[in-house]
Amino acid sequence: MTSSEAKPKTMIVTGASQGIGAGVTKAFLQRGYNVVANSLNFANSTLAPAERLALVEGNIGEASTASKIAATAMSAFGSIDSVVNNAGIFFTKPFTDYTAHDFERLSETNLQGYIYITQLAVKQMLAQKTGGSVISITSAMVEHPIAGVNASVAMITKGGLEAITRSLAMEYAKEGIRFNAVAPGVVDTPMHAKDSRESLESLSPMGIIPETEDIVEAVVYLTEARFVTGEVLHVDAGMHNGKW
């Protein structure tokens, strides 16, 4: 089989119904990948099943959902080559107001959701012996908290993703499986639909906020950059650099 006839690679994208996840899904379809997209539901999504797109509904924080995603990738497309762990939840409140239930919710989606699908993907990548890519979406606030944005417990989970990204990058370097993260600042997505443009732009050193496409471009780059691993790429208009 020549390189031009090579079998398309298969990408798993979580949190794919809208925003960054939907953008990532569409970008990789345009680049010729097969995609297995996951979300709690796709009721309000523009995505629909197609020849190279399979949709799997379910809570990514449950191991059974991850198993269903991996099984769908194998049965529909025959491989797992890349994962974008985009599913995540975020909310703010004073540290002393966070509850045990809040921590469980954040951990279930942000941490367990990463672990369950990534374990299954890495096992398959090891069996394929062709390397692979795993990306997580974290936050610029891991390194640069913002006064008045009280996200301490949420950042435990995002900081944990950056830590495991670096650890796994070293653990699987010789197998050619790369682990990276994209750390956005505030992004113009449906998550911020109720926030004023002025308040969002005040959180950006450049005075403008990235669009979904800007984050998608970073994800595409890290997925295909063969010698980049263990990297946290900030797409935040300079937020992580300091005070503005």
mmCIF file of N, CA and C in Angstrom, residues 55-109:
data_model
loop_
_atom_site.group_PDB
_atom_site.id
_atom_site.type_symbol
_atom_site.label_atom_id
_atom_site.label_comp_id
_atom_site.label_asym_id
_atom_site.label_seq_id
_atom_site.Cartn_x
_atom_site.Cartn_y
_atom_site.Cartn_z
ATOM 1 N N LEU A 55 -20.934 8.756 16.132
ATOM 2 C CA LEU A 55 -21.294 9.487 17.341
ATOM 3 C C LEU A 55 -21.620 8.510 18.463
ATOM 4 N N VAL A 56 -21.072 8.775 19.646
ATOM 5 C CA VAL A 56 -21.337 7.930 20.826
ATOM 6 C C VAL A 56 -21.793 8.830 21.966
ATOM 7 N N GLU A 57 -23.033 8.671 22.368
ATOM 8 C CA GLU A 57 -23.542 9.464 23.488
ATOM 9 C C GLU A 57 -23.214 8.779 24.809
ATOM 10 N N GLY A 58 -23.020 9.590 25.852
ATOM 11 C CA GLY A 58 -22.766 9.025 27.178
ATOM 12 C C GLY A 58 -21.822 9.882 27.987
ATOM 13 N N ASN A 59 -21.839 9.664 29.280
ATOM 14 C CA ASN A 59 -20.996 10.392 30.229
ATOM 15 C C ASN A 59 -19.575 9.850 30.178
ATOM 16 N N ILE A 60 -18.627 10.668 29.725
ATOM 17 C CA ILE A 60 -17.243 10.217 29.583
ATOM 18 C C ILE A 60 -16.610 9.918 30.934
ATOM 19 N N GLY A 61 -17.210 10.391 32.007
ATOM 20 C CA GLY A 61 -16.700 10.098 33.347
ATOM 21 C C GLY A 61 -17.042 8.702 33.827
ATOM 22 N N GLU A 62 -17.747 7.936 32.996
ATOM 23 C CA GLU A 62 -18.088 6.552 33.326
ATOM 24 C C GLU A 62 -17.281 5.610 32.434
ATOM 25 N N ALA A 63 -16.684 4.613 33.047
ATOM 26 C CA ALA A 63 -15.824 3.681 32.309
ATOM 27 C C ALA A 63 -16.584 2.990 31.179
ATOM 28 N N SER A 64 -17.869 2.737 31.376
ATOM 29 C CA SER A 64 -18.653 2.047 30.349
ATOM 30 C C SER A 64 -18.765 2.877 29.074
ATOM 31 N N THR A 65 -18.820 4.205 29.223
ATOM 32 C CA THR A 65 -18.871 5.069 28.039
ATOM 33 C C THR A 65 -17.560 5.013 27.277
ATOM 34 N N ALA A 66 -16.456 5.064 28.008
ATOM 35 C CA ALA A 66 -15.148 4.971 27.362
ATOM 36 C C ALA A 66 -15.018 3.652 26.607
ATOM 37 N N SER A 67 -15.486 2.570 27.200
ATOM 38 C CA SER A 67 -15.431 1.260 26.541
ATOM 39 C C SER A 67 -16.242 1.263 25.255
ATOM 40 N N LYS A 68 -17.394 1.917 25.287
ATOM 41 C CA LYS A 68 -18.251 1.981 24.099
ATOM 42 C C LYS A 68 -17.585 2.795 22.993
ATOM 43 N N ILE A 69 -16.913 3.883 23.365
ATOM 44 C CA ILE A 69 -16.219 4.722 22.381
ATOM 45 C C ILE A 69 -15.098 3.929 21.705
ATOM 46 N N ALA A 70 -14.280 3.277 22.524
ATOM 47 C CA ALA A 70 -13.161 2.507 21.978
ATOM 48 C C ALA A 70 -13.661 1.372 21.095
ATOM 49 N N ALA A 71 -14.710 0.694 21.534
ATOM 50 C CA ALA A 71 -15.258 -0.408 20.738
ATOM 51 C C ALA A 71 -15.814 0.093 19.412
ATOM 52 N N THR A 72 -16.441 1.272 19.440
ATOM 53 C CA THR A 72 -16.976 1.854 18.207
ATOM 54 C C THR A 72 -15.852 2.199 17.244
ATOM 55 N N ALA A 73 -14.765 2.765 17.758
ATOM 56 C CA ALA A 73 -13.622 3.099 16.909
ATOM 57 C C ALA A 73 -13.085 1.859 16.207
ATOM 58 N N MET A 74 -12.977 0.769 16.949
ATOM 59 C CA MET A 74 -12.419 -0.452 16.381
ATOM 60 C C MET A 74 -13.383 -1.114 15.398
ATOM 61 N N SER A 75 -14.657 -1.152 15.746
ATOM 62 C CA SER A 75 -15.609 -1.834 14.860
ATOM 63 C C SER A 75 -15.891 -1.024 13.599
ATOM 64 N N ALA A 76 -15.919 0.292 13.725
ATOM 65 C CA ALA A 76 -16.249 1.140 12.573
ATOM 66 C C ALA A 76 -15.037 1.429 11.697
ATOM 67 N N PHE A 77 -13.856 1.609 12.330
ATOM 68 C CA PHE A 77 -12.707 2.108 11.575
ATOM 69 C C PHE A 77 -11.431 1.283 11.740
ATOM 70 N N GLY A 78 -11.376 0.391 12.732
ATOM 71 C CA GLY A 78 -10.268 -0.555 12.828
ATOM 72 C C GLY A 78 -9.007 -0.077 13.516
ATOM 73 N N SER A 79 -9.001 1.127 14.078
ATOM 74 C CA SER A 79 -7.809 1.601 14.782
ATOM 75 C C SER A 79 -8.173 2.754 15.711
ATOM 76 N N ILE A 80 -7.244 3.060 16.623
ATOM 77 C CA ILE A 80 -7.310 4.283 17.426
ATOM 78 C C ILE A 80 -5.934 4.919 17.329
ATOM 79 N N ASP A 81 -5.864 6.098 16.736
ATOM 80 C CA ASP A 81 -4.577 6.736 16.488
ATOM 81 C C ASP A 81 -4.369 8.032 17.268
ATOM 82 N N SER A 82 -5.454 8.700 17.628
ATOM 83 C CA SER A 82 -5.351 9.966 18.341
ATOM 84 C C SER A 82 -6.571 10.157 19.223
ATOM 85 N N VAL A 83 -6.372 10.900 20.310
ATOM 86 C CA VAL A 83 -7.473 11.254 21.206
ATOM 87 C C VAL A 83 -7.368 12.735 21.542
ATOM 88 N N VAL A 84 -8.485 13.417 21.508
ATOM 89 C CA VAL A 84 -8.555 14.786 22.031
ATOM 90 C C VAL A 84 -9.540 14.762 23.196
ATOM 91 N N ASN A 85 -8.991 14.873 24.396
ATOM 92 C CA ASN A 85 -9.810 14.887 25.608
ATOM 93 C C ASN A 85 -10.298 16.315 25.857
ATOM 94 N N ASN A 86 -11.388 16.644 25.172
ATOM 95 C CA ASN A 86 -11.925 18.001 25.257
ATOM 96 C C ASN A 86 -13.029 18.128 26.298
ATOM 97 N N ALA A 87 -13.711 17.037 26.625
ATOM 98 C CA ALA A 87 -14.817 17.111 27.586
ATOM 99 C C ALA A 87 -14.323 17.688 28.907
ATOM 100 N N GLY A 88 -15.061 18.638 29.421
ATOM 101 C CA GLY A 88 -14.664 19.219 30.693
ATOM 102 C C GLY A 88 -15.768 20.101 31.244
ATOM 103 N N ILE A 89 -15.777 20.248 32.549
ATOM 104 C CA ILE A 89 -16.702 21.187 33.171
ATOM 105 C C ILE A 89 -15.890 22.179 33.992
ATOM 106 N N PHE A 90 -16.459 23.358 34.178
ATOM 107 C CA PHE A 90 -15.771 24.436 34.867
ATOM 108 C C PHE A 90 -16.816 25.318 35.534
ATOM 109 N N PHE A 91 -16.614 25.605 36.794
ATOM 110 C CA PHE A 91 -17.449 26.604 37.460
ATOM 111 C C PHE A 91 -16.656 27.216 38.603
ATOM 112 N N THR A 92 -17.043 28.410 38.974
ATOM 113 C CA THR A 92 -16.301 29.158 39.985
ATOM 114 C C THR A 92 -17.151 29.369 41.228
ATOM 115 N N LYS A 93 -16.490 29.440 42.356
ATOM 116 C CA LYS A 93 -17.093 29.848 43.627
ATOM 117 C C LYS A 93 -15.961 30.010 44.635
ATOM 118 N N PRO A 94 -16.188 30.708 45.715
ATOM 119 C CA PRO A 94 -15.138 30.825 46.734
ATOM 120 C C PRO A 94 -14.698 29.443 47.213
ATOM 121 N N PHE A 95 -13.420 29.308 47.514
ATOM 122 C CA PHE A 95 -12.861 28.015 47.911
ATOM 123 C C PHE A 95 -13.671 27.366 49.026
ATOM 124 N N THR A 96 -14.071 28.153 50.032
ATOM 125 C CA THR A 96 -14.773 27.578 51.187
ATOM 126 C C THR A 96 -16.205 27.175 50.865
ATOM 127 N N ASP A 97 -16.705 27.548 49.681
ATOM 128 C CA ASP A 97 -18.063 27.160 49.288
ATOM 129 C C ASP A 97 -18.100 25.896 48.431
ATOM 130 N N TYR A 98 -16.945 25.466 47.919
ATOM 131 C CA TYR A 98 -16.925 24.217 47.150
ATOM 132 C C TYR A 98 -17.328 23.060 48.053
ATOM 133 N N THR A 99 -18.122 22.147 47.527
ATOM 134 C CA THR A 99 -18.597 20.999 48.287
ATOM 135 C C THR A 99 -17.926 19.718 47.798
ATOM 136 N N ALA A 100 -18.104 18.666 48.572
ATOM 137 C CA ALA A 100 -17.582 17.368 48.149
ATOM 138 C C ALA A 100 -18.207 16.955 46.824
ATOM 139 N N HIS A 101 -19.487 17.278 46.645
ATOM 140 C CA HIS A 101 -20.170 16.943 45.387
ATOM 141 C C HIS A 101 -19.567 17.722 44.220
ATOM 142 N N ASP A 102 -19.226 18.996 44.453
ATOM 143 C CA ASP A 102 -18.570 19.786 43.408
ATOM 144 C C ASP A 102 -17.278 19.111 42.963
ATOM 145 N N PHE A 103 -16.478 18.703 43.931
ATOM 146 C CA PHE A 103 -15.200 18.069 43.612
ATOM 147 C C PHE A 103 -15.413 16.768 42.851
ATOM 148 N N GLU A 104 -16.417 16.007 43.247
ATOM 149 C CA GLU A 104 -16.720 14.755 42.552
ATOM 150 C C GLU A 104 -17.133 15.018 41.108
ATOM 151 N N ARG A 105 -17.949 16.034 40.889
ATOM 152 C CA ARG A 105 -18.382 16.382 39.526
ATOM 153 C C ARG A 105 -17.200 16.781 38.660
ATOM 154 N N LEU A 106 -16.350 17.655 39.192
ATOM 155 C CA LEU A 106 -15.185 18.109 38.445
ATOM 156 C C LEU A 106 -14.231 16.948 38.146
ATOM 157 N N SER A 107 -14.023 16.110 39.135
ATOM 158 C CA SER A 107 -13.091 14.991 38.971
ATOM 159 C C SER A 107 -13.640 13.951 38.002
ATOM 160 N N GLU A 108 -14.949 13.706 38.060
ATOM 161 C CA GLU A 108 -15.533 12.684 37.199
ATOM 162 C C GLU A 108 -15.317 13.015 35.724
ATOM 163 N N THR A 109 -15.672 14.231 35.335
ATOM 164 C CA THR A 109 -15.544 14.596 33.923
ATOM 165 C C THR A 109 -14.108 14.903 33.536
#
